[in-house]
PDB file of C-alpha atoms in Angstrom:
ATOM      1  CA  MET A   1     -27.902  -6.270   1.464  1.00 42.00           C
ATOM      2  CA  PRO A   2     -24.515  -8.049   1.244  1.00 45.00           C
ATOM      3  CA  ALA A   3     -21.696  -6.392  -0.668  1.00 52.00           C
ATOM      4  CA  ASP A   4     -20.475  -7.764  -3.966  1.00 59.00           C
ATOM      5  CA  PRO A   5     -17.719 -10.274  -3.051  1.00 52.00           C
ATOM      6  CA  SER A   6     -15.413  -8.859  -5.707  1.00 57.00           C
ATOM      7  CA  THR A   7     -15.781  -5.244  -4.489  1.00 68.00           C
ATOM      8  CA  GLN A   8     -12.825  -5.436  -2.117  1.00 68.00           C
ATOM      9  CA  ALA A   9     -10.791  -7.190  -4.795  1.00 71.00           C
ATOM     10  CA  LYS A  10     -11.553  -4.318  -7.181  1.00 80.00           C
ATOM     11  CA  ASP A  11     -10.523  -1.856  -4.465  1.00 90.00           C
ATOM     12  CA  VAL A  12      -7.179  -3.626  -4.069  1.00 92.00           C
ATOM     13  CA  ARG A  13      -6.630  -3.535  -7.842  1.00 91.00           C
ATOM     14  CA  SER A  14      -7.520   0.176  -7.914  1.00 93.00           C
ATOM     15  CA  ARG A  15      -5.094   0.853  -5.071  1.00 95.00           C
ATOM     16  CA  LEU A  16      -2.372  -1.072  -6.854  1.00 96.00           C
ATOM     17  CA  GLN A  17      -2.949   0.832 -10.092  1.00 96.00           C
ATOM     18  CA  ALA A  18      -2.954   4.212  -8.320  1.00 97.00           C
ATOM     19  CA  ASP A  19       0.164   3.294  -6.368  1.00 97.00           C
ATOM     20  CA  LEU A  20       1.860   2.140  -9.576  1.00 97.00           C
ATOM     21  CA  ARG A  21       1.298   5.586 -11.115  1.00 98.00           C
ATOM     22  CA  ASP A  22       2.755   7.201  -7.982  1.00 97.00           C
ATOM     23  CA  ALA A  23       5.738   4.834  -7.935  1.00 97.00           C
ATOM     24  CA  LEU A  24       6.443   5.531 -11.597  1.00 98.00           C
ATOM     25  CA  LYS A  25       6.312   9.288 -11.024  1.00 98.00           C
ATOM     26  CA  ALA A  26       8.607   8.944  -8.016  1.00 98.00           C
ATOM     27  CA  ARG A  27      10.920   6.630  -9.995  1.00 97.00           C
ATOM     28  CA  ASP A  28      10.692   4.113  -7.166  1.00 97.00           C
ATOM     29  CA  ARG A  29      11.999   0.998  -8.900  1.00 95.00           C
ATOM     30  CA  THR A  30      11.335  -1.367  -6.007  1.00 95.00           C
ATOM     31  CA  ARG A  31       7.712  -0.336  -5.558  1.00 97.00           C
ATOM     32  CA  THR A  32       7.127  -0.252  -9.317  1.00 97.00           C
ATOM     33  CA  SER A  33       8.516  -3.755  -9.729  1.00 95.00           C
ATOM     34  CA  VAL A  34       6.462  -5.371  -6.972  1.00 97.00           C
ATOM     35  CA  ILE A  35       3.222  -3.632  -7.985  1.00 97.00           C
ATOM     36  CA  ARG A  36       3.659  -4.666 -11.612  1.00 97.00           C
ATOM     37  CA  THR A  37       4.286  -8.230 -10.490  1.00 96.00           C
ATOM     38  CA  ALA A  38       1.153  -8.180  -8.316  1.00 96.00           C
ATOM     39  CA  LEU A  39      -1.025  -6.759 -11.094  1.00 96.00           C
ATOM     40  CA  ALA A  40       0.278  -9.360 -13.540  1.00 97.00           C
ATOM     41  CA  ALA A  41      -0.452 -12.167 -11.073  1.00 96.00           C
ATOM     42  CA  LEU A  42      -4.004 -10.864 -10.584  1.00 95.00           C
ATOM     43  CA  ALA A  43      -4.508 -10.608 -14.350  1.00 93.00           C
ATOM     44  CA  ASN A  44      -3.317 -14.187 -14.778  1.00 93.00           C
ATOM     45  CA  ALA A  45      -5.698 -15.368 -12.064  1.00 93.00           C
ATOM     46  CA  GLU A  46      -8.600 -13.633 -13.826  1.00 91.00           C
ATOM     47  CA  ALA A  47      -7.918 -15.334 -17.143  1.00 87.00           C
ATOM     48  CA  VAL A  48     -10.403 -17.967 -18.215  1.00 81.00           C
ATOM     49  CA  GLU A  49      -9.359 -21.252 -19.712  1.00 76.00           C
ATOM     50  CA  ALA A  50      -9.556 -21.439 -23.486  1.00 65.00           C
ATOM     51  CA  GLN A  51     -12.383 -23.595 -24.757  1.00 62.00           C
ATOM     52  CA  PRO A  52     -12.114 -25.588 -27.976  1.00 60.00           C
ATOM     53  CA  VAL A  53     -14.354 -24.420 -30.794  1.00 53.00           C
ATOM     54  CA  ALA A  54     -17.018 -27.066 -31.377  1.00 57.00           C
ATOM     55  CA  ASP A  55     -18.217 -25.950 -34.816  1.00 53.00           C
ATOM     56  CA  ARG A  56     -15.776 -24.500 -37.323  1.00 52.00           C
ATOM     57  CA  SER A  57     -18.322 -24.524 -40.145  1.00 54.00           C
ATOM     58  CA  VAL A  58     -19.195 -20.863 -39.496  1.00 52.00           C
ATOM     59  CA  HIS A  59     -15.691 -19.728 -40.371  1.00 52.00           C
ATOM     60  CA  PRO A  60     -12.772 -21.943 -41.400  1.00 53.00           C
ATOM     61  CA  HIS A  61     -10.441 -20.191 -38.960  1.00 53.00           C
ATOM     62  CA  GLY A  62     -12.799 -20.196 -36.001  1.00 54.00           C
ATOM     63  CA  ALA A  63     -14.562 -17.064 -34.833  1.00 53.00           C
ATOM     64  CA  ASP A  64     -17.062 -15.181 -36.950  1.00 56.00           C
ATOM     65  CA  GLY A  65     -16.657 -11.429 -36.643  1.00 56.00           C
ATOM     66  CA  LEU A  66     -14.462  -9.104 -34.671  1.00 54.00           C
ATOM     67  CA  TYR A  67     -14.136 -10.069 -30.975  1.00 54.00           C
ATOM     68  CA  ALA A  68     -16.346 -13.140 -31.490  1.00 55.00           C
ATOM     69  CA  ALA A  69     -13.992 -15.220 -29.382  1.00 59.00           C
ATOM     70  CA  GLU A  70     -13.830 -12.728 -26.508  1.00 67.00           C
ATOM     71  CA  VAL A  71     -15.038 -13.974 -23.136  1.00 70.00           C
ATOM     72  CA  GLU A  72     -15.468 -12.165 -19.864  1.00 77.00           C
ATOM     73  CA  ARG A  73     -12.625 -12.561 -17.395  1.00 78.00           C
ATOM     74  CA  HIS A  74     -13.168 -14.209 -14.014  1.00 82.00           C
ATOM     75  CA  ALA A  75     -13.939 -11.633 -11.298  1.00 87.00           C
ATOM     76  CA  LEU A  76     -11.761 -12.427  -8.296  1.00 89.00           C
ATOM     77  CA  THR A  77     -13.288 -12.495  -4.848  1.00 90.00           C
ATOM     78  CA  ASP A  78     -11.526 -10.853  -1.922  1.00 89.00           C
ATOM     79  CA  GLU A  79     -10.344 -14.268  -0.760  1.00 92.00           C
ATOM     80  CA  GLU A  80      -8.934 -15.136  -4.191  1.00 93.00           C
ATOM     81  CA  THR A  81      -7.182 -11.774  -4.399  1.00 93.00           C
ATOM     82  CA  ARG A  82      -5.604 -12.317  -0.990  1.00 92.00           C
ATOM     83  CA  ARG A  83      -4.528 -15.819  -2.005  1.00 95.00           C
ATOM     84  CA  VAL A  84      -2.887 -14.587  -5.243  1.00 95.00           C
ATOM     85  CA  LEU A  85      -1.072 -11.729  -3.523  1.00 96.00           C
ATOM     86  CA  GLY A  86      -0.056 -14.070  -0.704  1.00 95.00           C
ATOM     87  CA  GLU A  87       1.423 -16.499  -3.214  1.00 96.00           C
ATOM     88  CA  VAL A  88       3.433 -13.696  -4.834  1.00 97.00           C
ATOM     89  CA  ARG A  89       4.669 -12.573  -1.408  1.00 97.00           C
ATOM     90  CA  ASP A  90       5.588 -16.150  -0.453  1.00 97.00           C
ATOM     91  CA  ASP A  91       7.516 -16.560  -3.713  1.00 97.00           C
ATOM     92  CA  LEU A  92       9.436 -13.368  -2.996  1.00 97.00           C
ATOM     93  CA  LEU A  93      10.314 -14.553   0.504  1.00 97.00           C
ATOM     94  CA  ARG A  94      11.388 -18.004  -0.734  1.00 97.00           C
ATOM     95  CA  SER A  95      13.611 -16.380  -3.346  1.00 97.00           C
ATOM     96  CA  ALA A  96      15.046 -14.043  -0.707  1.00 97.00           C
ATOM     97  CA  ASP A  97      15.919 -17.018   1.500  1.00 97.00           C
ATOM     98  CA  GLU A  98      17.627 -18.761  -1.420  1.00 97.00           C
ATOM     99  CA  LEU A  99      19.647 -15.645  -2.219  1.00 96.00           C
ATOM    100  CA  ALA A 100      20.623 -15.221   1.427  1.00 95.00           C
ATOM    101  CA  GLU A 101      21.946 -18.810   1.455  1.00 94.00           C
ATOM    102  CA  LEU A 102      24.078 -17.902  -1.571  1.00 95.00           C
ATOM    103  CA  ALA A 103      25.574 -14.939   0.332  1.00 95.00           C
ATOM    104  CA  ARG A 104      23.709 -12.416  -1.808  1.00 95.00           C
ATOM    105  CA  ALA A 105      22.331 -10.347   1.056  1.00 95.00           C
ATOM    106  CA  PRO A 106      21.588  -7.105  -0.866  1.00 95.00           C
ATOM    107  CA  GLN A 107      19.418  -8.906  -3.419  1.00 96.00           C
ATOM    108  CA  ALA A 108      17.721 -10.914  -0.672  1.00 96.00           C
ATOM    109  CA  GLU A 109      16.947  -7.738   1.242  1.00 96.00           C
ATOM    110  CA  GLU A 110      15.465  -6.169  -1.905  1.00 95.00           C
ATOM    111  CA  LEU A 111      13.069  -9.106  -2.259  1.00 96.00           C
ATOM    112  CA  ARG A 112      12.119  -8.925   1.422  1.00 97.00           C
ATOM    113  CA  THR A 113      11.370  -5.224   0.975  1.00 97.00           C
ATOM    114  CA  GLN A 114       9.127  -6.075  -1.986  1.00 96.00           C
ATOM    115  CA  ALA A 115       7.351  -8.730   0.093  1.00 97.00           C
ATOM    116  CA  ASP A 116       6.757  -6.158   2.846  1.00 96.00           C
ATOM    117  CA  ILE A 117       5.332  -3.680   0.330  1.00 96.00           C
ATOM    118  CA  LEU A 118       3.007  -6.337  -1.065  1.00 94.00           C
ATOM    119  CA  ALA A 119       1.832  -7.355   2.409  1.00 93.00           C
ATOM    120  CA  THR A 120       0.316  -3.885   2.905  1.00 93.00           C
ATOM    121  CA  TYR A 121      -2.315  -4.649   0.271  1.00 90.00           C
ATOM    122  CA  PHE A 122      -3.876  -7.544   2.132  1.00 80.00           C
ATOM    123  CA  ALA A 123      -3.014  -6.850   5.765  1.00 68.00           C
TER     124      ALA A 123
END
């Protein structure tokens, strides 16, 4: 029986969340920053596009009842999770290169360190 395609993606999210707690306890600002960025990128990728309400006759302001407009988020596959984290890593590396060109080596190195940390989650 094949495994659920989003199982590994959930494992990565769980690892990120556990590592975020550890980074916060250790007051590791670099690790905390990159993990928060990764979790936010995954959350954004899971968001579903808003759909226009076809019939507003039920309620003049839209939804009828508490949480009536709630929809289930998109479950990311392992491939989608890797793609999102890869995009975040690539953005960090591009920014590091730009900072290095501006003679801001310490900031560039910080971003490269964050990219290296992020790479461990999809290596």
